[in-house]
Coordinates of C-alpha atoms in Angstrom, one line a residue:
W1 CA 112.5 157.1 176.2
L2 CA 109.3 156.1 174.4
D3 CA 109.7 158.6 171.7
D4 CA 113.1 157.1 170.9
F5 CA 111.6 153.6 171.0
W6 CA 108.9 154.5 168.5
E7 CA 111.3 156.3 166.2
R8 CA 113.3 153.0 165.9
S9 CA 110.4 150.5 166.0
D10 CA 107.2 151.9 164.6
V11 CA 105.5 150.2 161.7
E12 CA 102.8 152.2 159.9
I13 CA 99.8 151.3 157.8
P14 CA 98.5 154.6 156.6
G15 CA 94.8 154.7 155.9
R16 CA 94.1 151.7 158.2
D17 CA 93.6 153.2 161.6
D18 CA 91.9 150.1 162.9
L19 CA 95.0 148.0 162.1
Q20 CA 97.4 150.7 163.1
Q21 CA 96.2 150.8 166.7
A22 CA 96.4 147.0 167.1
V23 CA 99.9 147.0 165.5
R24 CA 101.2 149.6 167.9
W25 CA 99.6 147.8 170.9
N26 CA 101.6 144.7 170.0
I27 CA 104.8 146.5 169.5
F28 CA 104.3 148.3 172.9
Q29 CA 104.1 144.9 174.4
L30 CA 107.6 144.1 173.1
A31 CA 108.9 147.3 174.6
Q32 CA 107.6 146.3 178.0
A33 CA 108.8 142.7 177.9
S34 CA 112.3 143.4 176.5
A35 CA 113.6 146.8 177.7
R36 CA 115.0 145.4 181.1
A37 CA 115.6 141.9 180.0
D38 CA 119.4 142.4 180.6
G39 CA 120.6 139.2 182.3
L40 CA 117.1 137.9 183.1
G41 CA 115.7 136.8 179.7
I42 CA 112.3 137.5 178.2
A43 CA 109.5 135.7 179.7
A44 CA 106.8 134.2 177.6
K45 CA 104.2 136.5 179.2
G46 CA 106.6 139.3 179.6
V47 CA 105.5 141.3 182.7
T48 CA 101.8 141.0 181.9
G49 CA 100.7 137.9 183.8
S50 CA 101.5 134.8 185.6
G51 CA 101.2 132.3 182.8
Y52 CA 104.1 129.9 182.4
G53 CA 105.4 131.0 185.8
G54 CA 107.8 133.6 184.4
H55 CA 109.6 131.0 182.3
Y56 CA 111.0 131.7 178.9
F57 CA 111.4 129.3 175.9
W58 CA 112.8 129.2 172.4
D59 CA 110.1 131.8 171.5
T60 CA 112.6 134.4 172.5
E61 CA 115.2 133.6 169.9
I62 CA 112.8 133.0 166.9
Y63 CA 110.1 135.6 167.5
L64 CA 111.8 138.4 169.6
I65 CA 115.4 138.6 168.8
P66 CA 114.8 139.4 165.2
F67 CA 112.6 142.4 166.2
L68 CA 115.2 143.5 168.7
A69 CA 118.2 143.0 166.4
Y70 CA 116.7 145.3 163.7
T71 CA 115.3 147.9 166.0
S72 CA 116.9 147.9 169.5
P73 CA 120.3 146.1 168.9
L74 CA 121.4 146.7 172.6
W75 CA 118.3 144.9 173.8
A76 CA 119.1 141.9 171.5
R77 CA 122.7 141.8 172.8
N78 CA 121.4 141.8 176.4
A79 CA 119.0 138.9 175.7
L80 CA 121.8 136.9 173.9
R81 CA 124.3 137.7 176.8
M82 CA 121.8 135.9 179.0
R83 CA 122.2 132.8 177.0
E84 CA 126.0 133.1 177.1
Q85 CA 125.9 133.4 180.9
M86 CA 123.8 130.3 180.9
L87 CA 126.5 128.1 179.2
P88 CA 127.9 126.5 182.4
L89 CA 124.5 125.1 183.2
A90 CA 123.8 124.2 179.6
R91 CA 127.0 122.1 179.6
E92 CA 126.0 120.4 182.8
R93 CA 122.6 119.6 181.1
A94 CA 124.5 118.1 178.1
R95 CA 126.6 115.9 180.4
M96 CA 123.4 114.7 182.1
L97 CA 122.1 113.6 178.8
N98 CA 125.4 112.1 177.6
E99 CA 126.1 114.7 175.1
D100 CA 129.1 116.9 174.3
G101 CA 129.1 120.7 174.3
A102 CA 126.1 122.5 175.8
L103 CA 122.4 121.8 175.6
F104 CA 120.1 124.8 176.4
P105 CA 116.9 124.1 178.4
W106 CA 113.6 124.1 176.5
R107 CA 112.0 126.0 179.4
T108 CA 113.8 127.8 182.1
I109 CA 114.0 130.8 184.3
N110 CA 117.6 130.4 185.8
G111 CA 119.4 128.1 183.2
E112 CA 118.0 124.8 184.4
E113 CA 115.5 122.7 182.6
A114 CA 112.0 123.4 184.2
S115 CA 109.8 121.3 181.9
A116 CA 108.2 118.3 183.5
H117 CA 107.1 117.0 180.1
Y118 CA 109.7 115.1 178.2
A119 CA 108.0 114.2 175.0
A120 CA 106.5 117.6 174.0
G121 CA 109.0 119.7 175.9
T122 CA 112.4 118.6 177.0
A123 CA 112.9 116.6 173.8
Q124 CA 112.9 119.8 171.8
Y125 CA 116.6 119.8 171.1
H126 CA 116.2 122.3 168.4
I127 CA 116.6 125.0 171.1
N128 CA 120.4 124.7 170.5
A129 CA 120.1 125.8 166.8
D130 CA 117.4 128.4 167.7
V131 CA 119.8 130.1 170.1
T132 CA 122.6 130.0 167.5
Y133 CA 120.2 131.3 164.8
A134 CA 119.3 134.3 167.0
L135 CA 123.1 134.9 167.5
A136 CA 123.6 134.9 163.8
K137 CA 120.7 137.2 163.2
F138 CA 122.1 139.7 165.7
V139 CA 125.6 139.6 164.2
N140 CA 124.3 139.8 160.6
A141 CA 122.2 142.8 161.5
T142 CA 124.7 144.7 163.6
G143 CA 128.1 143.6 162.3
D144 CA 129.0 143.3 166.0
V145 CA 131.9 140.8 165.6
G146 CA 133.3 142.1 168.9
F147 CA 130.3 140.4 170.7
L148 CA 131.4 137.1 169.2
A149 CA 135.1 137.7 169.9
N150 CA 134.4 138.5 173.5
G151 CA 132.8 135.2 174.3
A152 CA 129.6 134.7 172.4
I153 CA 131.2 132.5 169.8
D154 CA 131.3 129.9 172.6
I155 CA 127.4 129.5 172.0
A156 CA 128.0 128.5 168.4
V157 CA 130.8 126.1 169.2
E158 CA 129.1 124.4 172.1
T159 CA 125.8 123.9 170.3
A160 CA 127.6 122.5 167.3
R161 CA 129.4 120.0 169.5
M162 CA 126.1 118.8 170.9
W163 CA 124.7 117.9 167.5
M164 CA 127.8 115.9 166.7
T165 CA 127.1 113.5 169.7
L166 CA 123.3 113.6 169.5
G167 CA 123.4 112.6 165.9
F168 CA 125.1 109.7 164.3
W169 CA 126.6 108.4 161.1
R170 CA 124.7 105.8 159.1
S171 CA 126.2 104.1 156.1
A172 CA 124.4 102.7 153.0
R173 CA 125.3 103.7 149.5
D174 CA 126.4 107.1 150.9
D175 CA 127.2 108.1 154.5
S176 CA 124.3 110.1 156.1
F177 CA 124.1 112.0 159.4
E178 CA 120.8 111.4 161.2
I179 CA 119.3 112.8 164.4
H180 CA 116.8 110.5 166.2
G181 CA 114.5 110.7 169.2
V182 CA 113.7 114.5 169.2
T183 CA 110.6 116.6 169.0
G184 CA 110.3 119.6 166.7
P185 CA 108.2 122.7 167.3
D186 CA 105.0 120.8 166.5
E187 CA 104.0 119.3 169.9
Y188 CA 101.3 117.1 168.4
T189 CA 104.1 114.8 167.0
T190 CA 106.8 113.9 169.5
V191 CA 110.1 112.0 169.9
V192 CA 110.6 111.2 166.2
D193 CA 113.5 110.5 163.9
N194 CA 115.0 113.1 161.5
N195 CA 112.5 115.9 162.3
L196 CA 112.9 118.1 159.3
F197 CA 112.9 121.3 161.3
T198 CA 115.5 120.1 163.7
N199 CA 117.7 118.6 161.0
V200 CA 117.6 121.8 158.8
M201 CA 118.4 124.0 161.8
A202 CA 121.1 121.7 163.1
R203 CA 122.7 121.8 159.6
F204 CA 122.6 125.7 159.8
N205 CA 124.1 125.5 163.4
L206 CA 127.0 123.3 162.3
R207 CA 127.7 125.5 159.2
Y208 CA 127.5 128.7 161.0
A209 CA 129.8 127.5 163.8
A210 CA 132.5 126.3 161.3
S211 CA 132.4 129.5 159.2
T212 CA 132.4 131.8 162.2
V213 CA 135.3 130.2 163.8
R214 CA 137.3 130.4 160.6
D215 CA 136.3 134.1 160.2
L216 CA 137.4 134.8 163.8
R217 CA 140.7 133.1 163.2
E218 CA 141.4 135.4 160.2
S219 CA 140.0 138.7 161.6
R220 CA 140.8 138.4 165.3
P221 CA 143.6 135.8 165.9
E222 CA 144.1 136.9 169.5
A223 CA 140.4 136.4 170.4
Y224 CA 140.5 133.1 168.3
A225 CA 143.5 131.9 170.5
R226 CA 141.7 132.7 173.7
M227 CA 138.6 130.8 172.5
V228 CA 140.7 127.8 171.6
T229 CA 142.3 127.7 175.0
R230 CA 139.0 128.5 176.8
I231 CA 137.0 125.7 175.4
N232 CA 139.7 123.3 174.1
L233 CA 138.7 123.6 170.4
R234 CA 140.3 121.1 168.1
P235 CA 141.1 122.1 164.6
D236 CA 139.5 118.9 163.2
E237 CA 136.2 119.7 164.8
L238 CA 135.5 122.3 162.1
L239 CA 136.0 119.6 159.4
E240 CA 133.7 117.3 161.3
W241 CA 131.0 120.0 161.5
D242 CA 131.2 120.6 157.7
R243 CA 131.0 116.9 156.9
A244 CA 128.0 116.3 159.2
A245 CA 126.2 119.3 157.8
A246 CA 126.8 118.2 154.2
A247 CA 125.6 114.7 155.0
M248 CA 122.5 115.7 157.2
V249 CA 119.4 113.7 156.3
I250 CA 116.6 116.1 155.0
P251 CA 113.5 113.9 154.6
Y252 CA 111.9 114.0 151.1
S253 CA 109.0 112.0 149.7
E254 CA 109.3 111.5 145.9
A255 CA 105.7 110.1 145.8
L256 CA 104.2 113.3 147.3
A257 CA 107.1 115.7 146.2
I258 CA 107.1 117.2 149.8
H259 CA 109.4 117.2 152.7
P260 CA 107.9 114.8 155.4
Q261 CA 107.9 116.4 158.9
D262 CA 110.0 113.4 160.0
S263 CA 111.0 110.0 158.8
H264 CA 107.8 108.3 159.7
F265 CA 105.2 111.2 159.7
L266 CA 103.6 110.0 156.5
D267 CA 103.0 106.5 157.8
R268 CA 100.4 107.9 160.2
E269 CA 96.7 108.2 159.4
V270 CA 95.4 111.7 158.5
W271 CA 93.3 113.5 161.1
D272 CA 90.1 114.8 159.5
L273 CA 90.2 118.3 160.7
A274 CA 87.6 119.5 158.3
N275 CA 85.0 117.3 160.1
T276 CA 86.2 117.9 163.6
P277 CA 83.6 119.6 165.6
A278 CA 84.5 123.2 166.8
E279 CA 83.7 122.2 170.4
Q280 CA 86.6 119.6 170.2
M281 CA 89.1 122.3 169.5
P282 CA 91.8 122.8 170.6
L283 CA 92.7 119.2 170.3
M284 CA 95.1 119.1 173.3
L285 CA 92.2 120.0 175.6
H286 CA 89.9 117.2 174.3
F287 CA 92.0 114.2 173.3
H288 CA 94.7 112.3 175.1
P289 CA 98.2 113.1 173.7
L290 CA 98.6 109.3 172.7
V291 CA 95.6 109.7 170.5
I292 CA 96.9 112.8 168.8
Y293 CA 100.4 111.3 168.3
R294 CA 99.0 108.6 166.0
F295 CA 97.8 111.0 163.5
Q296 CA 99.1 113.5 160.9
V297 CA 98.0 116.6 162.6
L298 CA 99.9 119.6 163.7
K299 CA 99.6 122.0 166.6
Q300 CA 101.7 124.6 164.8
A301 CA 103.7 125.1 161.7
D302 CA 106.8 122.9 161.8
V303 CA 108.1 122.3 158.3
V304 CA 106.6 125.7 157.3
L305 CA 108.7 127.4 160.0
A306 CA 111.9 125.8 158.4
L307 CA 110.8 127.2 155.1
F308 CA 110.9 130.7 156.6
L309 CA 113.9 130.5 158.8
Q310 CA 116.1 128.8 156.2
G311 CA 114.2 130.0 153.1
N312 CA 117.4 130.0 151.0
Q313 CA 117.7 126.3 151.3
F314 CA 114.4 125.6 149.6
T315 CA 113.0 126.5 146.1
M316 CA 109.8 128.3 145.6
E317 CA 108.3 125.1 144.2
E318 CA 109.3 123.2 147.3
K319 CA 107.8 125.9 149.6
L320 CA 104.5 125.8 147.6
A321 CA 104.3 122.0 147.7
D322 CA 105.2 121.8 151.4
F323 CA 102.8 124.6 152.4
D324 CA 99.9 123.0 150.3
Y325 CA 100.4 119.7 152.2
Y326 CA 100.8 121.0 155.8
D327 CA 98.5 123.9 156.0
P328 CA 95.3 121.8 155.9
L329 CA 96.8 119.6 158.7
T330 CA 97.6 122.5 161.0
T331 CA 95.2 123.4 163.8
S332 CA 97.1 126.5 164.8
D333 CA 96.2 125.6 168.4
S334 CA 99.6 127.4 169.2
T335 CA 99.7 131.1 169.0
L336 CA 103.1 130.8 167.4
S337 CA 101.7 129.2 164.2
N338 CA 99.6 131.7 162.3
V339 CA 102.3 134.3 161.7
V340 CA 104.6 131.7 160.2
Q341 CA 101.8 130.5 158.0
S342 CA 101.1 134.1 157.0
I343 CA 104.6 134.8 156.0
I344 CA 105.0 131.8 153.7
A345 CA 101.5 132.1 152.3
A346 CA 102.4 135.7 151.3
E347 CA 105.7 134.6 149.7
I348 CA 104.2 131.8 147.6
G349 CA 101.0 133.7 146.6
Y350 CA 98.1 133.0 148.9
Q351 CA 97.7 136.7 149.6
N352 CA 94.2 136.6 151.1
L353 CA 95.1 133.6 153.3
A354 CA 98.2 135.4 154.4
L355 CA 96.2 138.4 155.5
D356 CA 93.7 136.2 157.4
Y357 CA 96.5 134.5 159.3
F358 CA 98.2 137.9 160.1
L359 CA 94.9 139.4 161.4
H360 CA 94.5 136.4 163.7
T361 CA 98.0 137.0 165.1
L362 CA 97.3 140.7 165.4
Y363 CA 94.2 140.2 167.5
V364 CA 95.1 137.1 169.3
D365 CA 95.2 139.0 172.7
L366 CA 93.1 142.1 171.9
A367 CA 90.3 139.8 171.0
N368 CA 91.3 136.9 173.3
L369 CA 91.0 134.5 170.4
H370 CA 92.5 131.6 172.4
N371 CA 90.5 132.3 175.6
N372 CA 93.6 132.6 177.8
T373 CA 94.8 136.2 177.6
A374 CA 93.9 136.4 181.4
D375 CA 97.1 134.5 182.0
G376 CA 99.1 137.3 180.2
V377 CA 99.9 138.5 176.7
H378 CA 101.5 136.2 174.2
V379 CA 104.7 138.1 173.8
A380 CA 106.1 135.9 171.1
S381 CA 103.0 136.3 169.1
S382 CA 103.4 140.2 169.4
G383 CA 106.9 139.7 168.0
G384 CA 105.3 137.7 165.3
V385 CA 103.2 140.7 164.3
W386 CA 106.4 142.6 163.5
S387 CA 107.8 139.7 161.5
G388 CA 104.5 139.3 159.6
L389 CA 104.7 143.0 158.6
V390 CA 108.4 143.2 157.8
S391 CA 109.3 139.7 156.6
G392 CA 105.8 138.7 155.4
F393 CA 104.3 141.7 153.6
G394 CA 107.6 143.7 153.6
G395 CA 109.4 140.7 152.1
M396 CA 112.6 141.3 154.1
R397 CA 115.2 138.5 154.5
D398 CA 118.9 138.5 155.5
H399 CA 120.1 135.0 154.8
D400 CA 123.8 134.6 155.3
G401 CA 124.0 138.3 156.1
E402 CA 122.7 139.6 152.7
L403 CA 119.8 142.1 153.0
T404 CA 117.1 141.4 150.4
F405 CA 113.5 142.3 149.8
D406 CA 110.6 140.9 147.8
P407 CA 107.5 142.8 148.8
R408 CA 104.0 141.3 149.2
L409 CA 101.8 144.3 150.1
P410 CA 98.1 143.2 150.6
P411 CA 95.8 144.7 147.8
S412 CA 93.7 146.3 150.5
W413 CA 96.6 148.3 151.9
P414 CA 97.6 151.5 150.2
K415 CA 101.0 151.8 152.0
L416 CA 103.3 150.1 154.5
R417 CA 106.1 151.9 156.3
Y418 CA 108.6 150.3 158.6
R419 CA 112.1 151.1 160.1
L420 CA 115.3 148.9 160.2
I421 CA 118.7 149.3 161.7
W422 CA 121.5 147.7 159.5
H423 CA 125.1 147.9 160.8
G424 CA 124.2 151.1 162.6
T425 CA 122.5 152.8 159.8
R426 CA 118.8 153.6 160.5
M427 CA 116.6 153.2 157.4
L428 CA 112.9 153.8 156.5
I429 CA 111.3 151.5 154.0
T430 CA 108.0 152.7 152.3
L431 CA 105.9 150.3 150.2
T432 CA 103.1 151.0 147.9
Q433 CA 101.5 148.8 145.3
S434 CA 103.8 150.1 142.7
T435 CA 107.0 151.4 144.5
M436 CA 109.4 150.8 147.2
T437 CA 111.4 153.7 148.7
V438 CA 114.3 153.3 151.0
S439 CA 115.7 156.3 152.9
V440 CA 118.4 156.7 155.5
I441 CA 117.1 158.3 158.7
S442 CA 120.5 158.4 160.5
G443 CA 124.0 157.1 160.1
T444 CA 126.9 157.8 157.8
D445 CA 127.5 154.4 156.1
P446 CA 125.7 153.3 152.9
V447 CA 123.7 150.1 152.9
R448 CA 123.8 147.6 150.1
F449 CA 120.7 145.5 149.5
S450 CA 118.8 143.8 146.7
V451 CA 115.2 143.8 145.6
R452 CA 114.0 140.8 143.6
G453 CA 117.6 140.1 142.7
A454 CA 118.6 143.6 141.5
P455 CA 121.3 145.3 143.5
Y456 CA 120.9 148.8 145.2
E457 CA 122.8 151.0 147.6
V458 CA 121.2 153.6 149.8
A459 CA 123.1 156.5 151.5
P460 CA 122.4 159.6 153.5
D461 CA 120.6 162.2 151.4
R462 CA 120.3 159.7 148.5
D463 CA 117.0 157.9 148.7
V464 CA 116.4 154.9 146.4
L465 CA 113.1 154.6 144.5
I466 CA 112.3 151.2 143.0
E467 CA 109.4 150.5 140.6
L468 CA 107.4 147.3 141.4
D469 CA 105.5 145.8 138.6
H470 CA 103.7 143.3 140.9
Q471 CA 103.3 142.1 144.4
G472 CA 103.9 138.4 143.6
R473 CA 101.8 135.8 142.1
I474 CA 98.1 135.3 143.3
L475 CA 96.7 132.0 144.3
E476 CA 93.1 131.9 145.2
G477 CA 91.5 130.3 148.3
A478 CA 93.5 128.0 150.6
P479 CA 95.0 124.5 150.3
T480 CA 92.7 121.6 151.0
L481 CA 93.3 117.9 151.5
T482 CA 92.7 116.0 148.3
G483 CA 92.2 112.6 149.8
N484 CA 93.9 110.9 146.9
Q485 CA 97.5 111.3 147.9
R486 CA 99.5 108.0 148.1
R487 CA 102.5 107.1 150.2
E488 CA 105.7 105.7 148.8
D489 CA 104.3 102.2 149.3
G490 CA 101.2 103.1 147.2
T491 CA 98.7 103.1 150.1
L492 CA 96.1 105.9 150.0
M493 CA 96.0 108.5 152.7
V494 CA 92.3 109.1 153.6
P495 CA 91.4 111.6 156.4
S496 CA 89.8 109.7 159.3

């Protein structure tokens, strides 16, 4: 059983045994946490400790499902089936909060909301889009339309319906669709209007639901008819989803040329992290939340996570500007933060910084970097290790079901080797500083993909060797606060 798991899942860094052992330790944690998650979900601590009381969060969909979808698709299907089975309680929760459709709980063990903290927990409505994102990841990677047709499409439809009642239309010169009173992934900024991550992911959710329903109507009309009857879908709903997605407010500051984390984030004062004593970190253990909420300071990457998950919706210049602004404001008090910062840092050119962030994620439990591993392993962080290797340094993306690569191999690594399953075909990708080789391990179907915009196709017994003339641009150091940035009204933002 384990031999087969490693054949599907192993990631190798030849010549770096120190890193290799740590990588495999993290991947092994994913095997333990996920192998028997059928119908029960994947707890935040897996089976390693009592932290979080066995509950699971949106971490599963964002940090674990991608690993499973590309290496153990059946396990991913099982984890998503759990969300499908949770829909009746999610519908009840939506009714309780005066919303249509379904609203998944932020923290749960049986389908009911288990969080006692409204501001930093229950208000994270983005869970709906996260679940639909994971569903899309699975279907993109596997081509398993049957899973959608047999009932999982209800997830996409019911989550889209929730956004339509949570959000609202506001008219000025142009109609806009806004979402107020929510919390994004960053728990140091709560209950805000137009949180960028939430709005970007809700836009994705609405678009995916509309397109998937249309695809099902064309490809499997009988399954479509059953779905329409089962959940009373109206034809005009798809047009409403399209219209809301097109009009979704995505905050942007012309003065700073960045995406504000929410509509009022830039109005706050800037926390002076550079001069905050180490003994006062993490902030959540030393300052009252009402103090933290008044400042521009982040527990974890929020906008930066949107830049990764919906990277095809942002330009490289926007990613660089946003990262430069938010990275100095991010404490990384959450173990979910460093890997996201690593992936985007690698993409935009901060290669040394990307490696530093990755190494923190790699050793977060092995070195007990957050002083809480006694409560159990951070399973989502272990999933982040895989994403940091494959999506960060390996440069893999699959936006809208198109498999693409843009490698960013660290200069100190001679080689990186990882495995992917794409529509049933098992592939091996080998990166060096000057080449990328793609081979088929098993399967009969060819796989189309692109590397830095150039199209390729790999098939059994026909490896593809691609010459790489660079590993992306190089930016030295790390972003810092300049202290001379001005808001839209001209006021200076000085760290305090």
